[in-house]
Coordinates of C-alpha atoms in Angstrom, one line a residue:
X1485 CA -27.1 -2.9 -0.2
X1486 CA -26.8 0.1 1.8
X1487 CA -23.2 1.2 3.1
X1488 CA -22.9 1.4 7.1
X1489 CA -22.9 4.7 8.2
X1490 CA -19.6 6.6 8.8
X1491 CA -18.1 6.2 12.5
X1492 CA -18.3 9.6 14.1
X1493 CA -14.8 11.0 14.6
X1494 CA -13.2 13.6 17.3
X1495 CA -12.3 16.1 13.9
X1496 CA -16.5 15.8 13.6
X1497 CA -17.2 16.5 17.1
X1498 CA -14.4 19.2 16.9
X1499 CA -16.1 20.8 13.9
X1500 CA -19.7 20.5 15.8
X1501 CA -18.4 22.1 18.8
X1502 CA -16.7 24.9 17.1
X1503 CA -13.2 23.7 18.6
X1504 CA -9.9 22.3 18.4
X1505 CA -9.4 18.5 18.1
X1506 CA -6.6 18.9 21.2
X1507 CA -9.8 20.2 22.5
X1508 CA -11.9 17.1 21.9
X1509 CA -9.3 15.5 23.1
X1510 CA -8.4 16.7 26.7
X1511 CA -12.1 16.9 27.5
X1512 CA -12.6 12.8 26.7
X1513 CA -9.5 12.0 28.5
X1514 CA -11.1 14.3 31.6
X1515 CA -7.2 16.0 31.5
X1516 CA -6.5 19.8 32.7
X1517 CA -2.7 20.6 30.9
X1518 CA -1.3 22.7 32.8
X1519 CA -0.7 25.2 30.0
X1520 CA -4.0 24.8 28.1
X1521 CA -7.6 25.9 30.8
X1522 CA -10.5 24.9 28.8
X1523 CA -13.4 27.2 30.0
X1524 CA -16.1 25.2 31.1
X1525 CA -19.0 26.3 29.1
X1526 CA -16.5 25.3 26.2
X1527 CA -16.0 21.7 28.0
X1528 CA -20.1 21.4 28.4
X1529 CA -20.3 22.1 24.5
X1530 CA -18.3 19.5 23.6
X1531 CA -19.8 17.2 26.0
X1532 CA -23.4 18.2 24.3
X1533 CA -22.1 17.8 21.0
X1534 CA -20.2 13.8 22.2
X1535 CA -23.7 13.0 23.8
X1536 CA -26.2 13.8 20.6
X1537 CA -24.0 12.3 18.1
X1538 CA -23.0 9.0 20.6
X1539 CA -19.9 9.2 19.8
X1540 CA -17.7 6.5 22.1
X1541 CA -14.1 7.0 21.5
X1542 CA -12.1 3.6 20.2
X1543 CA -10.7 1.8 22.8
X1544 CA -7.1 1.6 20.7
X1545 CA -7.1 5.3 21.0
X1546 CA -7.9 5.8 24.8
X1547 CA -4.9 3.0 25.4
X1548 CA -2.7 5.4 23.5
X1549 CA -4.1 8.3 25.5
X1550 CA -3.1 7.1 28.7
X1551 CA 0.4 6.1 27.5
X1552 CA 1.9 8.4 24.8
X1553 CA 2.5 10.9 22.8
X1554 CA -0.2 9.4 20.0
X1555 CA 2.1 10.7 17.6
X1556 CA 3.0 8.3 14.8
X1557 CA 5.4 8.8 12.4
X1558 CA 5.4 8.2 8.4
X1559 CA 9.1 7.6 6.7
X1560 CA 9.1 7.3 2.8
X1561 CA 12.2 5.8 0.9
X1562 CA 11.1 7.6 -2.5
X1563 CA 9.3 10.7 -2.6
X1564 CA 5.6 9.8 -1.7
X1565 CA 3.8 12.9 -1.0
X1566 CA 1.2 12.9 -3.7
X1567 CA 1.0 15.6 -6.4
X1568 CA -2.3 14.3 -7.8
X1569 CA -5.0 11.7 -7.1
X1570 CA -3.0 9.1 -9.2
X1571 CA 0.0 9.2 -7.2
X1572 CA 0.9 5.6 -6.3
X1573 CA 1.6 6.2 -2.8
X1574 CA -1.7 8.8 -2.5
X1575 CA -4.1 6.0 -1.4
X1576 CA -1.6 4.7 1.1
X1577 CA -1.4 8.1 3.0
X1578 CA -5.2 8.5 2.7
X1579 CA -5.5 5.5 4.8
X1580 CA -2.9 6.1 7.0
X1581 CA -4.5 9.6 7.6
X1582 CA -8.2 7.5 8.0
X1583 CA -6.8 5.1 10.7
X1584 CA -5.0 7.8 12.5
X1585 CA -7.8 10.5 12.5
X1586 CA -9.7 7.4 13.8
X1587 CA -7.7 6.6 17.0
X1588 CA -7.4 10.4 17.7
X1589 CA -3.5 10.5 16.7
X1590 CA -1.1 13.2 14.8
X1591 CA 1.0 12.4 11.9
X1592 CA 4.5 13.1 12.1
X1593 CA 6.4 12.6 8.2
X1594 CA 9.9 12.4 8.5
X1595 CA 11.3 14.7 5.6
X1596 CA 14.8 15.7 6.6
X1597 CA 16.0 12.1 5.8
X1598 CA 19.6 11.9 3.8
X1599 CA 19.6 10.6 0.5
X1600 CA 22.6 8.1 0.3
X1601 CA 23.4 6.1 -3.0
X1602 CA 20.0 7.7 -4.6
X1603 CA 17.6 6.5 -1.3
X1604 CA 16.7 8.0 1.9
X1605 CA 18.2 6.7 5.0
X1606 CA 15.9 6.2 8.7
X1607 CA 19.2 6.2 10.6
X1608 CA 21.7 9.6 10.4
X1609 CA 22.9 12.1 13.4
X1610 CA 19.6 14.0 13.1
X1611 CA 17.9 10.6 13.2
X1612 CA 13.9 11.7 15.1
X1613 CA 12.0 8.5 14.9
X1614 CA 12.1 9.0 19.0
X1615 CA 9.7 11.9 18.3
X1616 CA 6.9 9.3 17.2
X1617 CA 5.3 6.6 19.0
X1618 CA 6.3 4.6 16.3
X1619 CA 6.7 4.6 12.5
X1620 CA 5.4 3.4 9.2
X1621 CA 7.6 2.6 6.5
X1622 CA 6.9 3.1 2.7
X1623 CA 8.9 2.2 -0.2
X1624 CA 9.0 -0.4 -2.9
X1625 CA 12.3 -1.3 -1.4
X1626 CA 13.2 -0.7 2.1
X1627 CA 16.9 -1.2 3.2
X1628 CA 17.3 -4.6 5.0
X1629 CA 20.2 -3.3 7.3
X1630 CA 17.6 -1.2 8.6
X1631 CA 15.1 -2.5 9.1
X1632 CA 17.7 -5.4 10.9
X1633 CA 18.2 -2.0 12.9
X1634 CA 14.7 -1.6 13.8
X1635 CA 14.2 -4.8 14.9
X1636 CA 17.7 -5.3 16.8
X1637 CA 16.8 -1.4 19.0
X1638 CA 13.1 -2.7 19.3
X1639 CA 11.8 0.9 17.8
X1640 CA 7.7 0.1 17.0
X1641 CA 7.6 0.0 13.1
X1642 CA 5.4 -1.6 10.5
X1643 CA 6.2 -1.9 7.1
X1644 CA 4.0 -1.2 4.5
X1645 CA 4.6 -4.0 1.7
X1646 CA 5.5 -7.5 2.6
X1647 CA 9.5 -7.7 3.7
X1648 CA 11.7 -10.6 4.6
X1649 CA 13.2 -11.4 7.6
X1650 CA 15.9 -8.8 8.7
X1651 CA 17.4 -10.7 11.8
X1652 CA 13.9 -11.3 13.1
X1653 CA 10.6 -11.3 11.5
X1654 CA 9.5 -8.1 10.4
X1655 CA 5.5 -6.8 10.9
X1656 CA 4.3 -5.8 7.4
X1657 CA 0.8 -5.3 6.7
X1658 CA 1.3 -6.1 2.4
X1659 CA -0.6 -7.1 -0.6
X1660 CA -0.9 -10.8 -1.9
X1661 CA 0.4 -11.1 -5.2
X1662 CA 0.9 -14.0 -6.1
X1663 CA -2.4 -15.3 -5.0
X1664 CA -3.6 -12.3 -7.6
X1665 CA -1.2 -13.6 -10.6
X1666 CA -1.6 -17.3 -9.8
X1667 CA -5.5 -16.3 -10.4
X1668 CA -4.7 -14.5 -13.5
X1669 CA -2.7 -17.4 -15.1
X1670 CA -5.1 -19.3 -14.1
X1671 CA -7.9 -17.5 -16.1
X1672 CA -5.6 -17.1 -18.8
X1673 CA -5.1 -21.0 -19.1
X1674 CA -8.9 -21.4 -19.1
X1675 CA -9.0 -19.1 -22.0
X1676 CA -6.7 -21.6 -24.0
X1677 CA -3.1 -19.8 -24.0
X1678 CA -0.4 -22.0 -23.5
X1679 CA 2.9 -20.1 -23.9
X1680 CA 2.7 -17.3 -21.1
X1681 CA 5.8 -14.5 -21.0
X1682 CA 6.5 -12.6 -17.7
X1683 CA 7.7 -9.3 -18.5
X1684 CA 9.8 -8.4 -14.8
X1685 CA 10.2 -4.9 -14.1
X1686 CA 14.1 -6.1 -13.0
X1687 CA 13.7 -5.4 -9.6
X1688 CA 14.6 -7.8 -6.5
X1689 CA 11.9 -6.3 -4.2
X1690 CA 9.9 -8.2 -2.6
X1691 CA 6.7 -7.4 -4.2
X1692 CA 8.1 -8.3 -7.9
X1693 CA 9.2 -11.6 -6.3
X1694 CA 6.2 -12.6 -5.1
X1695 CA 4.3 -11.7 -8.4
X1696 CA 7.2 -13.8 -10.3
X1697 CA 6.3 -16.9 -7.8
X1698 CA 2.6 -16.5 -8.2
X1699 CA 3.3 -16.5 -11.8
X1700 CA 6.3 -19.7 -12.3
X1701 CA 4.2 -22.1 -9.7
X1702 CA 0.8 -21.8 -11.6
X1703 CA 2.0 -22.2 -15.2
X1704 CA 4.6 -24.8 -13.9
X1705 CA 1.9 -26.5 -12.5
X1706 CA -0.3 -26.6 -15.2
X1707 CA 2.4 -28.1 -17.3
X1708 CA 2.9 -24.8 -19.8
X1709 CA 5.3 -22.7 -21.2
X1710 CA 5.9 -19.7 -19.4
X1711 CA 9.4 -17.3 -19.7
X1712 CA 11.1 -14.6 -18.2
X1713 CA 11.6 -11.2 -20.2
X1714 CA 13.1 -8.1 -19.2
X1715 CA 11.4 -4.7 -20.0
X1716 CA 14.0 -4.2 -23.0
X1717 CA 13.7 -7.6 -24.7
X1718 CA 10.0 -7.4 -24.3
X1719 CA 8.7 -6.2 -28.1
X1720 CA 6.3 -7.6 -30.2
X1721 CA 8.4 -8.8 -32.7
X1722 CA 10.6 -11.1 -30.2
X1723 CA 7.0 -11.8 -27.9
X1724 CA 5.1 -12.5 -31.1
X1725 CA 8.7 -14.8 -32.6
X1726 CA 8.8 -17.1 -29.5
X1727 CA 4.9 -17.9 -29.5
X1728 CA 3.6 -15.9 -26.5
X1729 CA 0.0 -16.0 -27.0
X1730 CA -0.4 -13.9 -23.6
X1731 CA 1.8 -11.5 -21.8
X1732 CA 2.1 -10.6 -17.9
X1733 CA 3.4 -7.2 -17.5
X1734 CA 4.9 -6.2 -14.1
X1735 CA 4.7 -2.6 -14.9
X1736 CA 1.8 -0.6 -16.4
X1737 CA 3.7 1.7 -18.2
X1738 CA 5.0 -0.8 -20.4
X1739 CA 1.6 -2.7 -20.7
X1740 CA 0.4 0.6 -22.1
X1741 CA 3.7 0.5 -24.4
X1742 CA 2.9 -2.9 -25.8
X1743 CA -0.4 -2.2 -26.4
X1744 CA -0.3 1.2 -28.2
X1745 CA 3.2 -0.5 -30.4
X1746 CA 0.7 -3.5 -31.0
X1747 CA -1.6 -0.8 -32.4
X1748 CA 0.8 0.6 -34.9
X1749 CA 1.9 -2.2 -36.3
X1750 CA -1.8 -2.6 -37.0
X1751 CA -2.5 -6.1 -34.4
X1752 CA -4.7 -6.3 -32.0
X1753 CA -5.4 -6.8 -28.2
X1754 CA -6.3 -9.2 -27.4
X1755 CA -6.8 -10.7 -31.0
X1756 CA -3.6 -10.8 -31.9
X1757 CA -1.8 -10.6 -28.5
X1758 CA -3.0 -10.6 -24.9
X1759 CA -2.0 -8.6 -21.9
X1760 CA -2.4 -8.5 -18.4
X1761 CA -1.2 -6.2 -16.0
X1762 CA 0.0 -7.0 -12.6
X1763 CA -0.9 -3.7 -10.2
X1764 CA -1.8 -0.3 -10.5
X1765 CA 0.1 2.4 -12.4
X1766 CA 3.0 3.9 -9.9
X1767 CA 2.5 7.1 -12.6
X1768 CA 0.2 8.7 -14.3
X1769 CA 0.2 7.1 -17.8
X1770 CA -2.8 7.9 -20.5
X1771 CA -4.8 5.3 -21.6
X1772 CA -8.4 4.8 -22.4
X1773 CA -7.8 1.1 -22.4
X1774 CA -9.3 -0.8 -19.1
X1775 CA -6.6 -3.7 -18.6
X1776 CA -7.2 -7.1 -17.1
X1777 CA -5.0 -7.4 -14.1
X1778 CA -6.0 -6.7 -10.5
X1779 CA -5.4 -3.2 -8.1
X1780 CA -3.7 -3.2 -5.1
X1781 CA -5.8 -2.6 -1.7
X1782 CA -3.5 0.5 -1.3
X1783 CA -5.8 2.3 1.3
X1784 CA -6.8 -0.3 3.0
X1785 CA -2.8 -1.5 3.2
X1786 CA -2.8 2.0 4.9
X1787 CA -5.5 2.0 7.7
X1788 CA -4.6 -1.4 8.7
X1789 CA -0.6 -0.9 8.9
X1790 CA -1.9 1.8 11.6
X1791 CA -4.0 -0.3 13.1
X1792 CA -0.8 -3.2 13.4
X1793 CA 1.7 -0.3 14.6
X1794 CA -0.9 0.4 17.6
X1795 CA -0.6 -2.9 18.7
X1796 CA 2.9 -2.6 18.8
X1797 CA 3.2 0.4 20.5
X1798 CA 0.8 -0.6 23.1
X1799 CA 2.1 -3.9 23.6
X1800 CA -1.5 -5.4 22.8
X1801 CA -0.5 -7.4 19.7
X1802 CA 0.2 -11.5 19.6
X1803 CA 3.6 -12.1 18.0
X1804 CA 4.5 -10.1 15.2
X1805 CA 1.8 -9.3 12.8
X1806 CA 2.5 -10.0 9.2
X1807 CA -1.0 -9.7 6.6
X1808 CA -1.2 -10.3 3.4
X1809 CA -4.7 -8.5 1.7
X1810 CA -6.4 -9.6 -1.1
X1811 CA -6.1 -8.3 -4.8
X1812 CA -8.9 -6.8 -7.0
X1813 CA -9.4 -8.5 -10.0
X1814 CA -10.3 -6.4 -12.9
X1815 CA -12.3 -8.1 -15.7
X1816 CA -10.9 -5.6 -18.4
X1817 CA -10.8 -6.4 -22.5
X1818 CA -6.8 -7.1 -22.8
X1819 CA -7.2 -11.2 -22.2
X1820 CA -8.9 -13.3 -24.6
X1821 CA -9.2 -16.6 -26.3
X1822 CA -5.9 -16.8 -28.7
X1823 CA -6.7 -16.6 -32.6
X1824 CA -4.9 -19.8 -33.9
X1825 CA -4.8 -18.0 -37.1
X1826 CA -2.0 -15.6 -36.3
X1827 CA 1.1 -16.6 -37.6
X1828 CA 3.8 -16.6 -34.7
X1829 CA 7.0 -17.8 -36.2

């Protein structure tokens, strides 16, 4: 099937017309600042350039045009700025930066941010959000009193990552996990396992609960053993002791620890022991192993949480917008049929 062909942009038309994308920009929105003169054989170039290509601008963008500043800010609770193409948060900002490059907008990230009690803080006396339109959020846990905040001063935010309410419901543009892990267990049940571990990560956000819920209601429902481990108690002896036949793993790191400790002690995976991972690695980790599991919609989390923020700051949007995107599910060679055989006393 062949792919659509890519939407013409104002950084294209920039590039075709030799200018700047302020350029682009002034000439669709027929403005004259008072401190920028665009000559007008420059203006007729760009408007040669917009009519060969037929480019039309988006209609989100020329809302924002007419309105404000189109600047919108990015605020990260960890450090997110990627260092490589396998940083977690790297696919995120991709889309952000696709979205926004789309509608003709700047970013703005918020760096000078405090770090109180090991996290950044949104509100301090150098607080700038007012420089933005309005702000994305990023972080596997964002600060409920905050974003209670947010809400409370009516500031135009989206939150990347599904979030609970925070004295009003909170626009999130997330991933649904436990639709991806009920699947998983699902499969894994169809491949005969009957005593299913969870192996929790041990944090309360709200990404690990959902993954936990996805997990409890499908085993639950299926009437089979399923239990709760912590990273630390999680070792083959004690997974291999109780009976687990198949492991889900909240974080990848420690699937790939499992699986290279199941190595050494000469078992195998998923002969011996299954795993499943539940998301993508949040760092680089080596492994020539393709997991079963599922990947996270990261960049398309991204373009869309711009897309949800417009409609906020524009005053276009019906109610508070709250998605959930689905989950990849990767086939992988970690989940199999359990070998009766293996002695798991």
């Amino acid at each position: 099937m062949t792919a659509p062909p890519r939407r013409v942009t104002q950084r294209d038309i920039a590039r075709m017309a030799g200018v700047s994308q302020a350029t682009v920009s002034l000439v669709l929105n027929n403005r004259t600042d008072a401190e920028v003169r665009i000559a007008p054989e420059t203006r007729d170039r760009v408007l040669r350039v917009i009519a060969e290509t037929g480019y039309a601008a988006d209609p989100v963008a020329r809302r924002l045009a007419s309105r404000y500043n189109r600047i919108i800010g990015v605020f990260t609770y960890e450090p997110a700025f990627p260092s490589g193409s396998r940083d977690f948060f790297h696919p995120f900002l991709l889309g952000i930066e696709d979205y926004a490059e789309r509608l003709g907008c700047d970013l703005l990230l918020f760096t000078s941010a405090p770090v109180v009690d090991g996290r950044r803080r949104i509100f301090h006396q150098d607080n700038r959000l007012r420089l933005a339109d309005g702000c994305i959020l990023l972080g596997r846990e964002i600060d409920g009193a905050e974003l209670h905040r947010l809400n409370r001063d009516g500031y135009p935010y989206v939150a990347v990552g599904r979030r609970d309410d925070a004295g009003g419901p909170v626009p999130y543009v997330g991933a649904d996990y436990a639709s991806a892990v009920s699947q998983l267990v699902e499969i894994a049940l169809r491949h005969g396992h009957r005593r299913l571990t969870y192996v929790s990560a041990g944090t309360t956000a709200e990404s690990s609960e959902d993954r936990r819920r996805g997990f409890h209601a499908t085993a639950e429902s299926a009437g089979q053993m399923s239990a709760l481990a912590s990273e630390a108690d999680a070792t083959i002896d004690t997974l291999l002791a109780d009976g687990t036949t198949v492991v889900f793993v909240e974080d990848f790191a420690t699937a790939v620890a499992l699986q290279s400790a199941a190595r050494r002690r000469g078992l195998t995976v998923p002969g011996d022991l299954s795993i499943v991972t539940l998301g993508d690695p949040t760092v680089a980790v080596p492994t020539d192993i393709t997991f079963t599991g599922f990947r996270i919609p990261r960049e398309e989390m991204g373009r869309q949480s711009v897309e949800v923020l417009t409609g906020v700051i524009d005053g276009s949007a019906d109610g508070v917008q709250q998605r959930l995107l689905p989950c990849e599910l990767v086939e992988g060679i970690t989940l199999g049929t359990p070998d009766p055989a293996v002695d798991r006393r």
